[in-house]
Short mmCIF file of C-alpha atoms in Angstrom, two decimals:
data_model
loop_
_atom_site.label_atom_id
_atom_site.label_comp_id
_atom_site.label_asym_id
_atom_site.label_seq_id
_atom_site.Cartn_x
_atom_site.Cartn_y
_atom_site.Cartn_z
CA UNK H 1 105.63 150.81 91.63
CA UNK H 2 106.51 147.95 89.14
CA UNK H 3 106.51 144.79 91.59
CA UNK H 4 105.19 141.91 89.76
CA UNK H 5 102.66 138.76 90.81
CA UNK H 6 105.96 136.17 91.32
CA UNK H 7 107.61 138.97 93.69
CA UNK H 8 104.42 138.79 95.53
CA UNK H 9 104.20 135.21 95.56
CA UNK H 10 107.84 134.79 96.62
CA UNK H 11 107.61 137.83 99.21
CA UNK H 12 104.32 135.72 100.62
CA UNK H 13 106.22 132.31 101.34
CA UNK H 14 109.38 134.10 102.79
CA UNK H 15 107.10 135.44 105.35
CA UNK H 16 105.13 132.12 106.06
CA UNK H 17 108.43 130.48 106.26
CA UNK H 18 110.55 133.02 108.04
CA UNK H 19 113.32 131.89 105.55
CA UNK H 20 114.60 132.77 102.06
CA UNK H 21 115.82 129.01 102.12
CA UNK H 22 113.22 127.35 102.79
CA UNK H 23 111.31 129.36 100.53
CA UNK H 24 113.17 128.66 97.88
CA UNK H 25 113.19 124.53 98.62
CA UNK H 26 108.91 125.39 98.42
CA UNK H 27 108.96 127.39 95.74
CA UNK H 28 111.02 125.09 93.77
CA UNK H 29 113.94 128.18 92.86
CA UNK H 30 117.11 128.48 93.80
CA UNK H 31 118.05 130.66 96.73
CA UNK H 32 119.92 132.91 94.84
CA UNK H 33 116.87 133.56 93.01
CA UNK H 34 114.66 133.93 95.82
CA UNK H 35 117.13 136.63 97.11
CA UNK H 36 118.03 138.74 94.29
CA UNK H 37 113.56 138.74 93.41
CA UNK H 38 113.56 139.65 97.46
CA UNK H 39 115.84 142.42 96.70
CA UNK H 40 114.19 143.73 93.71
CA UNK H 41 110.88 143.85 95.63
CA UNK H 42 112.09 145.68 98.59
CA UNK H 43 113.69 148.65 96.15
CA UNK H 44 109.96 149.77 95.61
CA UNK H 45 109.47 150.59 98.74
CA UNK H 46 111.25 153.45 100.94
CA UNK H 47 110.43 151.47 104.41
CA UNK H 48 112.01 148.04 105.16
CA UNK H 49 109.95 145.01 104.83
CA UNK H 50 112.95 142.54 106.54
CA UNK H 51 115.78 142.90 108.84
CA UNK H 52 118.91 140.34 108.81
CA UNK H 53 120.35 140.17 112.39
CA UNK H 54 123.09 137.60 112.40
CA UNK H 55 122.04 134.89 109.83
CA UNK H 56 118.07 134.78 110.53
CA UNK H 57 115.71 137.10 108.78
CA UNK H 58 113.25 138.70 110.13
CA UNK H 59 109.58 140.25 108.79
CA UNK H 60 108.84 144.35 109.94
CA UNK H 61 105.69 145.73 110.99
CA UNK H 62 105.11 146.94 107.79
CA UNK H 63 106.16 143.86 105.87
CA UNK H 64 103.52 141.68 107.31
CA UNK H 65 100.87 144.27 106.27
CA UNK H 66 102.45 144.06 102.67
CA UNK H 67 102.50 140.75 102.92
CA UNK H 68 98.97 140.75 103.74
CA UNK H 69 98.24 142.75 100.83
CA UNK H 70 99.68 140.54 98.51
CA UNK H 71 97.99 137.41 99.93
CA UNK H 72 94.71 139.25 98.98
CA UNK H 73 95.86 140.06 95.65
CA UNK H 74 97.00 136.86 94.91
CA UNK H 75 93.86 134.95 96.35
CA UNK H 76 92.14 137.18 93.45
CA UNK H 77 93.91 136.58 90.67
CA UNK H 78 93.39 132.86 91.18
CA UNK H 79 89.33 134.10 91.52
CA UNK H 80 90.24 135.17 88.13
CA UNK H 81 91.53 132.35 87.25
CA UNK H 82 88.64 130.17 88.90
CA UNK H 83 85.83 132.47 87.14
CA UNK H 84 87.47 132.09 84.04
CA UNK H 85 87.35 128.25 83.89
CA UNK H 86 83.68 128.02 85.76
CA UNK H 87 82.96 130.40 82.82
CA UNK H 88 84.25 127.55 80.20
CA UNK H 89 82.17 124.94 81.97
CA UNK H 90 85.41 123.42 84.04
CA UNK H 91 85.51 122.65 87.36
CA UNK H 92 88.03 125.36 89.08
CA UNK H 93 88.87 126.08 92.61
CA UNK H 94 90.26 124.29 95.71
CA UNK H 95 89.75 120.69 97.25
CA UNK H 96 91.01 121.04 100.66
CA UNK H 97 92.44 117.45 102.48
CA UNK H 98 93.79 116.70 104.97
CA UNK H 99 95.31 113.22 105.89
CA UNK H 100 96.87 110.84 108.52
CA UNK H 101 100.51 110.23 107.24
CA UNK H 102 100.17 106.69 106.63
CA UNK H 103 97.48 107.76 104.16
CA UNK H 104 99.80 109.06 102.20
CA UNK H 105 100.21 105.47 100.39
CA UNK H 106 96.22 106.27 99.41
CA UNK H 107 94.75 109.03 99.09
CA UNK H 108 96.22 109.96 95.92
CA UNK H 109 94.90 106.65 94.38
CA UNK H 110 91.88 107.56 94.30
CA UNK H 111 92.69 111.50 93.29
CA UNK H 112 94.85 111.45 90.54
CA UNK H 113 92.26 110.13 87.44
CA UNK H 114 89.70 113.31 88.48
CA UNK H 115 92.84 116.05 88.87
CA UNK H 116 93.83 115.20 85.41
CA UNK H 117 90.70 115.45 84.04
CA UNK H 118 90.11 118.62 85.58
CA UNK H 119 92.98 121.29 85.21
CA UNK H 120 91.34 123.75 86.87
CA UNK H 121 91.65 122.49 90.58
CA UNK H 122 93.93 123.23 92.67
CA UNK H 123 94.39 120.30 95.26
CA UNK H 124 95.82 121.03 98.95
CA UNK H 125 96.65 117.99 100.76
CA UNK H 126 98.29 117.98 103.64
CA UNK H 127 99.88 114.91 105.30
CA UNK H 128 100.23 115.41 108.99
CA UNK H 129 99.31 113.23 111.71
CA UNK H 130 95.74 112.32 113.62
CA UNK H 131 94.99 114.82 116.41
CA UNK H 132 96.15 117.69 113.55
CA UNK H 133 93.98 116.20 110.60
CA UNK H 134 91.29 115.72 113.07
CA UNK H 135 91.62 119.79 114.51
CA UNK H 136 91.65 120.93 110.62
CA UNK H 137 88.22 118.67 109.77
CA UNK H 138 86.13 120.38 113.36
CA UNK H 139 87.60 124.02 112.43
CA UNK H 140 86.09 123.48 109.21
CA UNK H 141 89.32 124.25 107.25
CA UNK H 142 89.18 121.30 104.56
CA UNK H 143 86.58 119.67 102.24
CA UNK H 144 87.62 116.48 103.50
CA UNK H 145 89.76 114.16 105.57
CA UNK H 146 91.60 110.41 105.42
CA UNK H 147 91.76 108.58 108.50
CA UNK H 148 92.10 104.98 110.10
CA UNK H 149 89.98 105.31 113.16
CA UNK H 150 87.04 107.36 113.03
CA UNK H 151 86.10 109.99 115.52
CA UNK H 152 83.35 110.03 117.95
CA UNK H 153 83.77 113.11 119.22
CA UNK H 154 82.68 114.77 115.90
CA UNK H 155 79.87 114.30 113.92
CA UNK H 156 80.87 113.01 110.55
CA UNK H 157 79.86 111.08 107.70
CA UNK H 158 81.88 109.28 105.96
CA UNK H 159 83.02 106.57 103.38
CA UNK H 160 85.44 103.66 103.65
CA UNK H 161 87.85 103.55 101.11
CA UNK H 162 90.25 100.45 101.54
CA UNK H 163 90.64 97.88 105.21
CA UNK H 164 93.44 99.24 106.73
CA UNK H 165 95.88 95.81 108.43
CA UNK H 166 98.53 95.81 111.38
CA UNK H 167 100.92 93.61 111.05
CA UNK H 168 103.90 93.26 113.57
CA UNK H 169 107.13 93.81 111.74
CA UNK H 170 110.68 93.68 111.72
CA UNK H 171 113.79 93.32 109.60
CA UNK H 172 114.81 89.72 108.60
CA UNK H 173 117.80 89.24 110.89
CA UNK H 174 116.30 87.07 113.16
CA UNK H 175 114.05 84.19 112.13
CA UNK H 176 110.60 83.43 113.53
CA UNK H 177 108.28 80.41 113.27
CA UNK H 178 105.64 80.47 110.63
CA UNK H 179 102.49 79.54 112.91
CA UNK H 180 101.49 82.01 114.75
CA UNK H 181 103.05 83.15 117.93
CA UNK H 182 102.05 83.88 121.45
CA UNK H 183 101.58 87.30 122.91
CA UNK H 184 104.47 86.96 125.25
CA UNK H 185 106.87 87.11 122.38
CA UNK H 186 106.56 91.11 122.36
CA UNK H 187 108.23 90.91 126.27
CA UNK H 188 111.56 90.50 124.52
CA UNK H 189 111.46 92.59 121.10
CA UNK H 190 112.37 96.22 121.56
CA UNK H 191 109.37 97.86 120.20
CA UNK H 192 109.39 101.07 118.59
CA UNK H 193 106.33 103.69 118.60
CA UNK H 194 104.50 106.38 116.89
CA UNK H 195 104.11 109.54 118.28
CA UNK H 196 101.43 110.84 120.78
CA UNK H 197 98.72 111.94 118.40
CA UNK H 198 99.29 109.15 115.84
CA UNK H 199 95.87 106.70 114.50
CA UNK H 200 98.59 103.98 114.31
CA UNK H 201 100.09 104.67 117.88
CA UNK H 202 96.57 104.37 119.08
CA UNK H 203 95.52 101.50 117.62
CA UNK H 204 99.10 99.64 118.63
CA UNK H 205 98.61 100.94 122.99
CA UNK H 206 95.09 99.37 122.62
CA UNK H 207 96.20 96.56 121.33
CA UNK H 208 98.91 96.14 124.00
CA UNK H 209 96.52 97.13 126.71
CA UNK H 210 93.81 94.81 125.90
CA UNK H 211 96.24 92.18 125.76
CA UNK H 212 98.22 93.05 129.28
CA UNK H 213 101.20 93.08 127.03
CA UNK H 214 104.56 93.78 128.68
CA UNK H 215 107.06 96.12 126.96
CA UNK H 216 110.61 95.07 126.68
CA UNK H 217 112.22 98.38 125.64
CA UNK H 218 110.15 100.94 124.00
CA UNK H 219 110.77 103.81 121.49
CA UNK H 220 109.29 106.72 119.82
CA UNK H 221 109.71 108.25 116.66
CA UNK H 222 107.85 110.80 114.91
CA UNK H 223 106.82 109.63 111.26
CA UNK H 224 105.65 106.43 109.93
CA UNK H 225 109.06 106.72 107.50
CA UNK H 226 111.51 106.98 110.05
CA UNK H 227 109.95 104.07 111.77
CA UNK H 228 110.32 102.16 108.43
CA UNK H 229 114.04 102.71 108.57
CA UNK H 230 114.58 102.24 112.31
CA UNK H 231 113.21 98.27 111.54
CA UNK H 232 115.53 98.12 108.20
CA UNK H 233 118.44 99.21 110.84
CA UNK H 234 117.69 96.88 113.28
CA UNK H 235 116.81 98.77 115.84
CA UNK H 236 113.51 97.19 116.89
CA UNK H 237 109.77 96.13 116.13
CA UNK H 238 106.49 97.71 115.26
CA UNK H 239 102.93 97.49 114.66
CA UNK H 240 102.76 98.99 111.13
CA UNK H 241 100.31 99.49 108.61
CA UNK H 242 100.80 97.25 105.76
CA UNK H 243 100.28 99.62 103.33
CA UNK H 244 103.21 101.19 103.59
CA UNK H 245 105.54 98.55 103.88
CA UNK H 246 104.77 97.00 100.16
CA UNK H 247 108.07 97.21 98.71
CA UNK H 248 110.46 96.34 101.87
CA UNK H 249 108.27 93.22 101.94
CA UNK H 250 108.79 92.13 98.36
CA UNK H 251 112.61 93.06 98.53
CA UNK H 252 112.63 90.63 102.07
CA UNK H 253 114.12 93.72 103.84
CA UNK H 254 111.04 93.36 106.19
CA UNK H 255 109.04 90.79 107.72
CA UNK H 256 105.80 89.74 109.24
CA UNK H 257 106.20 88.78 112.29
CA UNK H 258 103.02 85.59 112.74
CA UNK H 259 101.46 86.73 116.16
CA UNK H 260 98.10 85.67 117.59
CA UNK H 261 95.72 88.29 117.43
CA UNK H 262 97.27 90.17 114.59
CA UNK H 263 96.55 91.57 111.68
CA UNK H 264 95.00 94.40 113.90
CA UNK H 265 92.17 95.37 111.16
CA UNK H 266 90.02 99.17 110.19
CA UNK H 267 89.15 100.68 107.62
CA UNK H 268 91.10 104.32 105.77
CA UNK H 269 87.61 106.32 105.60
CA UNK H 270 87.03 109.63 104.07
CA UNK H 271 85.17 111.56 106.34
CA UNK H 272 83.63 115.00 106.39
CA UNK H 273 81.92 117.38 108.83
CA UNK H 274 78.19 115.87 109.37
CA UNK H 275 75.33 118.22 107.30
CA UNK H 276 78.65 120.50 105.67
CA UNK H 277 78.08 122.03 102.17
CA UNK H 278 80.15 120.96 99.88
CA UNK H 279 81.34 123.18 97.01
CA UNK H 280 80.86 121.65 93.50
CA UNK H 281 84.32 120.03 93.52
CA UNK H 282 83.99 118.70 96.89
CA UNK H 283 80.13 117.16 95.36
CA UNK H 284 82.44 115.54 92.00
CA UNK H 285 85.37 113.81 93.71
CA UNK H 286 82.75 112.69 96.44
CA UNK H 287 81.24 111.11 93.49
CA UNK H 288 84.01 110.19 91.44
CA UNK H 289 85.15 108.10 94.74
CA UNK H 290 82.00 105.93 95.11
CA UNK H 291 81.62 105.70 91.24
CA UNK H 292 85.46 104.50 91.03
CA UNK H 293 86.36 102.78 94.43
CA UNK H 294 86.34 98.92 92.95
CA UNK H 295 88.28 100.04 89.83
CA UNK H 296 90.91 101.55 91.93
CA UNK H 297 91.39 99.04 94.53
CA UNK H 298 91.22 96.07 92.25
CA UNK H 299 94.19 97.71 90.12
CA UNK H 300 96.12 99.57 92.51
CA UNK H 301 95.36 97.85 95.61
CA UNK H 302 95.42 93.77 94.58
CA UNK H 303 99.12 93.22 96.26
CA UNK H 304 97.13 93.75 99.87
CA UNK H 305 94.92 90.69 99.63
CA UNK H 306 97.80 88.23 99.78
CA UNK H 307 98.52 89.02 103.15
#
């Protein structure tokens, strides 16, 4: 046998995704090349490791236990690789995180001065939304997690990073007084809604249920992104984060809407399983956070405070 570590790597994703396309958009390689290296892989071996029926592909018995095979190899090589560094006196290995999708505007703030300075770790972040981020953080799967409302039903600690504001927003078809408005105003705009599971849903029913807030016409859409361009269509309001609405408000594509009892305010906080052992990378960007946090928000995050 002369299959080599990429065949392995590109046999692996295939098999997580259950597609040679879509292993090829996460592999960054052409399809193509993804097929011909799938083909080249599966001449080693006398037994099939996929069948094509129609256009879907499918894994065999015996290619999930290759595939297994190869996800051990491949997790030690990159021991190798880890081992090697630690051996320089680098920091190697993985940080784990996992983060509400809204966080996406930022977490990687306050990552990206420690990954450059340290090659040798591999980041995982994945953006997903509360009740998943939440389910990684009590099955103990990541070093650490971003949200905007804190759990009580786990015992964390945790550190705030930046105040997290709701704003009611909309496109800037229709004009609205400057002074603030009364509640009622939201029992004529068709309001548009996170998904079930969502920190930003949450925090929006609250706010409508504390405030015995009728709903005109309501919504639902499943990322904070496609809610974004539902208001630049027209097609309703929201209660957004502001974070990630910066540049639609500078380009006047967006609006705050002035209503009483709004900005809703929390706080994005890192949290982490309560009395968990972190690994030596976890310990460094734990510490690179609190050593850095005015530094970062005073240059990255300065836009925020005029609203």
């Amino acid at each position: 046998m002369n299959y080599t570590l990429n065949q392995l790597q590109i046999f692996l994703q295939i098999v997580k995704t259950q597609s040679v396309t879509k292993a090829s958009e996460e592999l960054h390689l052409t399809q193509p090349a993804v097929s011909i290296q799938l083909r080249n892989f599966q001449d080693q071996f006398d037994v099939p490791l996929t069948e094509v029926i129609g256009r879907k592909i499918y894994i065999t018995d015996f290619g999930y236990e290759i595939a297994e095979a190869a996800e051990k190899i491949i997790n030690q090589v990159q021991e190798i690789n880890y081992k090697t560094m630690a051996y320089k006196g680098q920091l190697s290995g993985k940080l784990k995180i996992s983060i509400v999708s809204t966080g996406k505007y930022v977490m990687p703030y306050f990552l990206s001065d420690f990954m450059k300075e340290h090659s040798g770790i591999e980041l995982q972040m994945d953006v997903t939304n509360k009740t998943k981020v939440l389910d990684s953080l009590k099955n103990n799967e990541v070093d650490f997690a971003l949200v905007s409302i804190v759990p009580t039903t786990i015992a964390i600690e945790k550190f705030d990073l930046l105040q997290n504001k709701l704003y009611l927003v909309g496109n800037t078809e229709t004009k609205f007084q400057e002074e603030k408005a009364p509640k009622r105003i939201f029992e004529n705009l068709p309001l548009i809604f996170r998904e079930n599971g969502s920190g930003t849903r949450q925090t929006m029913e609250r706010y409508i249920e504390k405030n015995n807030i009728s709903i005109f016409k309501k919504m639902e859409l499943t990322s904070n992104e496609a809610v974004k361009q539902a208001l630049l269509a027209g097609l309703g309001y929201s209660i957004m984060p502001l974070i990630g609405i910066k540049n639609e408000l500078h380009t006047h594509e967006l609006q705050i809407i002035p209503v009483k009892g709004l900005p809703i305010k929390t706080n994005w906080s890192l949290i982490w399983l309560k009395d968990k052992k972190h690994s030596p990378i976890a310990k460094a960007i734990l510490e690179h956070i609190k050593n850095e946090k005015a530094k970062i928000v005073h240059d990255k995050f300065s836009w925020y405070e005029q609203y």
